[in-house]
Tab-separated table of C-alpha atoms in Angstrom:
chain	number	residue	atom	x	y	z
A	1	UNK	CA	15.540	12.785	-9.989
A	2	UNK	CA	12.752	11.965	-8.535
A	3	UNK	CA	12.177	9.440	-6.169
A	4	UNK	CA	8.071	8.493	-7.393
A	5	UNK	CA	9.771	9.408	-11.425
A	6	UNK	CA	12.189	6.953	-10.745
A	7	UNK	CA	10.289	4.399	-10.082
A	8	UNK	CA	8.194	5.384	-12.488
A	9	UNK	CA	11.061	4.742	-15.008
A	10	UNK	CA	12.055	1.383	-13.200
A	11	UNK	CA	7.967	0.445	-13.494
A	12	UNK	CA	8.036	1.578	-17.204
A	13	UNK	CA	11.229	-0.092	-17.815
A	14	UNK	CA	9.378	-3.486	-16.536
A	15	UNK	CA	6.351	-3.560	-18.684
A	16	UNK	CA	7.606	-3.038	-21.852
A	17	UNK	CA	10.289	-5.766	-21.269
A	18	UNK	CA	7.407	-7.911	-21.304
A	19	UNK	CA	6.599	-6.371	-24.742
A	20	UNK	CA	6.570	-3.696	-26.428
A	21	UNK	CA	2.949	-0.905	-26.108
A	22	UNK	CA	1.613	2.448	-26.808
A	23	UNK	CA	1.808	5.791	-24.662
A	24	UNK	CA	-2.207	4.133	-24.345
A	25	UNK	CA	-1.657	0.328	-23.725
A	26	UNK	CA	1.388	1.325	-20.655
A	27	UNK	CA	-1.355	3.553	-19.030
A	28	UNK	CA	-3.541	1.016	-18.672
A	29	UNK	CA	-1.362	-1.303	-17.607
A	30	UNK	CA	0.504	0.782	-14.726
A	31	UNK	CA	-3.106	1.300	-13.628
A	32	UNK	CA	-4.314	-1.526	-12.964
A	33	UNK	CA	-1.606	-3.544	-12.353
A	34	UNK	CA	0.199	-1.557	-9.771
A	35	UNK	CA	-1.367	0.722	-7.530
A	36	UNK	CA	0.777	3.006	-7.005
A	37	UNK	CA	-0.482	4.623	-10.410
A	38	UNK	CA	-3.402	5.008	-9.729
A	39	UNK	CA	-4.079	8.436	-10.400
A	40	UNK	CA	-1.520	9.402	-12.285
A	41	UNK	CA	-2.280	11.356	-16.365
A	42	UNK	CA	-0.197	11.252	-20.104
A	43	UNK	CA	1.096	14.457	-19.008
A	44	UNK	CA	3.541	12.545	-16.658
A	45	UNK	CA	3.513	9.346	-18.518
A	46	UNK	CA	5.738	11.295	-22.147
A	47	UNK	CA	8.084	13.434	-20.214
A	48	UNK	CA	9.312	9.630	-19.090
A	49	UNK	CA	9.127	8.152	-22.564
A	50	UNK	CA	10.771	10.642	-23.566
A	51	UNK	CA	13.749	10.429	-21.318
A	52	UNK	CA	13.949	6.651	-21.244
A	53	UNK	CA	13.968	7.513	-25.214
A	54	UNK	CA	16.531	9.785	-24.593
A	55	UNK	CA	19.227	7.733	-22.730
A	56	UNK	CA	18.870	4.814	-25.796
A	57	UNK	CA	16.763	2.342	-22.924
A	58	UNK	CA	12.941	2.513	-25.665
A	59	UNK	CA	13.196	3.397	-28.903
A	60	UNK	CA	9.692	4.385	-30.534
A	61	UNK	CA	8.500	2.904	-33.602
A	62	UNK	CA	5.260	3.422	-35.144
A	63	UNK	CA	2.205	1.107	-34.551
A	64	UNK	CA	2.017	-2.043	-37.141
A	65	UNK	CA	-1.194	-2.186	-38.257
A	66	UNK	CA	-1.463	-0.702	-41.307
A	67	UNK	CA	-5.076	-0.214	-41.043
A	68	UNK	CA	-5.213	2.300	-37.715
A	69	UNK	CA	-1.635	4.470	-39.770
A	70	UNK	CA	-4.388	5.051	-42.333
A	71	UNK	CA	-7.947	5.678	-39.967
A	72	UNK	CA	-4.976	8.200	-38.221
A	73	UNK	CA	-3.869	10.088	-41.223
A	74	UNK	CA	-7.800	10.690	-42.759
A	75	UNK	CA	-8.904	11.884	-39.072
A	76	UNK	CA	-5.840	14.208	-39.060
A	77	UNK	CA	-3.821	12.653	-36.274
A	78	UNK	CA	-0.758	11.060	-35.087
A	79	UNK	CA	0.058	7.654	-35.390
A	80	UNK	CA	0.013	5.729	-32.711
A	81	UNK	CA	3.610	5.278	-31.156
A	82	UNK	CA	4.699	1.295	-29.817
A	83	UNK	CA	7.788	1.810	-28.058
A	84	UNK	CA	10.019	-0.702	-27.736
A	85	UNK	CA	13.273	-1.739	-25.057
A	86	UNK	CA	16.732	-1.751	-26.221
A	87	UNK	CA	19.356	-3.703	-24.532
A	88	UNK	CA	20.631	-1.537	-23.420
A	89	UNK	CA	16.735	-0.321	-22.181
A	90	UNK	CA	17.109	-4.104	-20.458
A	91	UNK	CA	20.984	-3.940	-18.913
A	92	UNK	CA	19.915	-0.469	-17.101
A	93	UNK	CA	16.349	-2.773	-15.783
A	94	UNK	CA	17.944	-5.882	-15.315
A	95	UNK	CA	20.428	-3.162	-12.613
A	96	UNK	CA	17.971	-1.629	-11.279
A	97	UNK	CA	16.270	-5.214	-10.206
A	98	UNK	CA	19.724	-6.469	-8.718
A	99	UNK	CA	18.884	-2.797	-6.090
A	100	UNK	CA	18.175	-4.425	-1.772
A	101	UNK	CA	18.608	-0.667	-0.754
A	102	UNK	CA	16.917	1.798	2.162
A	103	UNK	CA	14.604	2.976	-1.373
A	104	UNK	CA	13.348	-0.685	-1.624
A	105	UNK	CA	11.397	-0.799	1.782
A	106	UNK	CA	9.597	1.828	1.106
A	107	UNK	CA	6.089	1.818	0.985
A	108	UNK	CA	5.901	3.226	-3.216
A	109	UNK	CA	9.850	1.727	-4.339
A	110	UNK	CA	7.966	-1.097	-3.090
A	111	UNK	CA	5.396	-2.219	-4.437
A	112	UNK	CA	6.919	-1.693	-8.015
A	113	UNK	CA	9.779	-3.897	-7.124
A	114	UNK	CA	7.369	-6.770	-5.773
A	115	UNK	CA	5.126	-6.405	-8.722
A	116	UNK	CA	8.315	-7.051	-10.474
A	117	UNK	CA	9.851	-9.999	-8.444
A	118	UNK	CA	9.146	-12.984	-10.791
A	119	UNK	CA	11.708	-10.865	-12.801
A	120	UNK	CA	13.734	-11.127	-9.796
A	121	UNK	CA	16.646	-13.469	-8.575
A	122	UNK	CA	15.811	-15.408	-5.479
A	123	UNK	CA	18.186	-13.985	-4.040
A	124	UNK	CA	17.279	-10.050	-4.158
A	125	UNK	CA	13.629	-10.754	-3.764
A	126	UNK	CA	14.801	-11.744	-0.215
A	127	UNK	CA	16.650	-9.122	0.071
A	128	UNK	CA	14.546	-6.808	-0.623
A	129	UNK	CA	11.946	-9.082	1.633
A	130	UNK	CA	14.176	-8.858	4.615
A	131	UNK	CA	14.460	-5.577	3.946
A	132	UNK	CA	11.157	-4.306	4.073
A	133	UNK	CA	10.402	-6.063	6.547
A	134	UNK	CA	13.024	-4.932	9.474
A	135	UNK	CA	11.770	-1.685	8.144
A	136	UNK	CA	8.341	-2.011	8.882
A	137	UNK	CA	9.027	-3.432	12.363
A	138	UNK	CA	10.345	0.427	12.826
A	139	UNK	CA	7.586	1.666	11.730
A	140	UNK	CA	5.430	-0.470	13.861
A	141	UNK	CA	7.643	-0.283	17.037
A	142	UNK	CA	7.260	3.636	16.961
A	143	UNK	CA	3.884	3.792	16.310
A	144	UNK	CA	3.634	2.134	19.551
A	145	UNK	CA	5.428	3.597	21.551
A	146	UNK	CA	4.311	7.288	20.865
A	147	UNK	CA	-0.007	5.646	20.688
A	148	UNK	CA	1.554	4.516	24.205
A	149	UNK	CA	3.031	8.037	25.215
A	150	UNK	CA	-0.491	9.553	23.918
A	151	UNK	CA	-2.851	6.962	24.926
A	152	UNK	CA	-4.763	8.985	27.854
A	153	UNK	CA	-4.721	12.396	25.246
A	154	UNK	CA	-6.580	10.694	22.425
A	155	UNK	CA	-9.906	10.566	22.155
A	156	UNK	CA	-12.640	7.184	20.755
A	157	UNK	CA	-12.056	7.617	16.798
A	158	UNK	CA	-8.652	8.881	16.824
A	159	UNK	CA	-7.292	6.034	18.671
A	160	UNK	CA	-8.768	3.511	17.075
A	161	UNK	CA	-7.540	5.933	13.662
A	162	UNK	CA	-4.244	5.085	15.099
A	163	UNK	CA	-5.549	1.013	15.730
A	164	UNK	CA	-6.171	0.591	12.588
A	165	UNK	CA	-3.111	2.019	11.600
A	166	UNK	CA	-0.958	-0.485	13.294
A	167	UNK	CA	-3.554	-3.213	12.480
A	168	UNK	CA	-2.872	-2.722	9.008
A	169	UNK	CA	1.481	-2.395	9.346
A	170	UNK	CA	0.380	-5.787	11.863
A	171	UNK	CA	-0.595	-7.546	8.423
A	172	UNK	CA	1.786	-6.964	6.503
A	173	UNK	CA	4.432	-7.330	8.773
A	174	UNK	CA	2.888	-11.660	8.619
A	175	UNK	CA	2.666	-10.668	4.891
A	176	UNK	CA	6.063	-10.622	4.373
A	177	UNK	CA	6.972	-13.647	7.321
A	178	UNK	CA	4.761	-15.892	5.252
A	179	UNK	CA	6.054	-15.167	1.908
A	180	UNK	CA	10.066	-15.376	3.602
A	181	UNK	CA	9.687	-18.776	4.755
A	182	UNK	CA	7.902	-19.605	1.297
A	183	UNK	CA	11.364	-18.265	-0.421
A	184	UNK	CA	13.483	-20.306	1.855
A	185	UNK	CA	11.242	-22.834	1.646
A	186	UNK	CA	12.088	-23.341	-2.477
A	187	UNK	CA	15.736	-22.925	-1.827
A	188	UNK	CA	15.939	-25.378	0.161
A	189	UNK	CA	13.890	-27.937	-1.910
A	190	UNK	CA	15.776	-26.466	-4.568
A	191	UNK	CA	18.919	-27.545	-3.055
A	192	UNK	CA	17.908	-31.177	-1.939
A	193	UNK	CA	16.477	-31.232	-5.639
A	194	UNK	CA	20.150	-30.410	-7.415
A	195	UNK	CA	21.871	-32.462	-3.962
A	196	UNK	CA	20.037	-35.446	-5.291
A	197	UNK	CA	22.392	-38.375	-7.590
A	198	UNK	CA	20.749	-37.966	-10.493
A	199	UNK	CA	18.089	-40.575	-11.749
A	200	UNK	CA	17.147	-43.701	-14.340
A	201	UNK	CA	14.788	-40.568	-16.775
A	202	UNK	CA	12.084	-40.446	-14.235
A	203	UNK	CA	10.898	-37.894	-12.734
A	204	UNK	CA	12.119	-37.289	-9.633
A	205	UNK	CA	14.223	-34.288	-8.105
A	206	UNK	CA	17.341	-35.492	-9.297
A	207	UNK	CA	15.909	-35.144	-13.608
A	208	UNK	CA	16.785	-32.834	-16.193
A	209	UNK	CA	13.417	-31.168	-16.316
A	210	UNK	CA	14.074	-30.521	-12.355
A	211	UNK	CA	17.207	-29.672	-12.772
A	212	UNK	CA	16.215	-26.116	-16.008
A	213	UNK	CA	13.642	-25.644	-12.937
A	214	UNK	CA	15.961	-24.836	-10.902
A	215	UNK	CA	17.909	-22.545	-13.195
A	216	UNK	CA	15.169	-20.122	-13.514
A	217	UNK	CA	16.021	-16.758	-11.330
A	218	UNK	CA	12.892	-15.477	-11.478
A	219	UNK	CA	10.934	-19.011	-10.560
A	220	UNK	CA	8.631	-18.709	-7.131
A	221	UNK	CA	9.724	-20.987	-5.495
A	222	UNK	CA	5.952	-21.722	-3.877
A	223	UNK	CA	4.779	-18.490	-2.634
A	224	UNK	CA	2.514	-19.095	0.917
A	225	UNK	CA	-1.872	-19.303	-0.814
A	226	UNK	CA	-4.404	-17.440	1.646
A	227	UNK	CA	-7.647	-19.955	1.176
A	228	UNK	CA	-9.148	-15.878	-1.121
A	229	UNK	CA	-7.823	-13.881	1.344
A	230	UNK	CA	-6.956	-11.301	-0.116
A	231	UNK	CA	-2.947	-10.129	0.930
A	232	UNK	CA	-2.380	-6.297	2.117
A	233	UNK	CA	-1.815	-3.896	-0.108
A	234	UNK	CA	1.793	-2.513	-0.119
A	235	UNK	CA	0.023	0.983	-0.455
A	236	UNK	CA	-1.992	1.557	1.566
A	237	UNK	CA	-2.060	4.506	2.616
A	238	UNK	CA	-3.084	2.959	6.138
A	239	UNK	CA	0.449	1.494	7.016
A	240	UNK	CA	2.022	4.791	6.212
């Protein structure tokens, strides 16, 4: 299985964990929610879906709306097939979410992983973010060294392109720093709330409502706010 198809399978399982969908809905969500799939086709999606069904991670069901099935029958078309995640598929997706190896730091895979951070354990999020930052810092060091060696031989436009690429990587590193600090602050805040003595039932760090929130594996811990500024796209080609 290629890296690209592996990312697509991961994204499909993640989206179907939210709700069953038919192929058109899936393609639309992949295009709009996950920028790395802007230019893929049904010819890529449906073989992926068939593989996931064959593996027992998805099941196919007829569309639920009777009028849709009747209209399709009258028009001589097949009714839309809805894809639903199985228990085995959910377990497999959760296993994939726990992976924190080097593949999860790469451009396309990181973008897909980040899209599902709301379903990911905090410790896993931290390892992925720190790994991604380390990978980009290595890339930035190489870019700076290359620019220092070749600066005198580059024309103005090529030099500006090199600088633009470096600025894109630097911007993403700053963004990752903010996310990591936010995750750490949220973790420290939860620990403080958990260690605090139980209150008298009023709102506060030690109340039952707070404890229930702390047990949420996908709780974000308060992402940094940018006042309307745009976060860098991890799949931005200029950062590669």
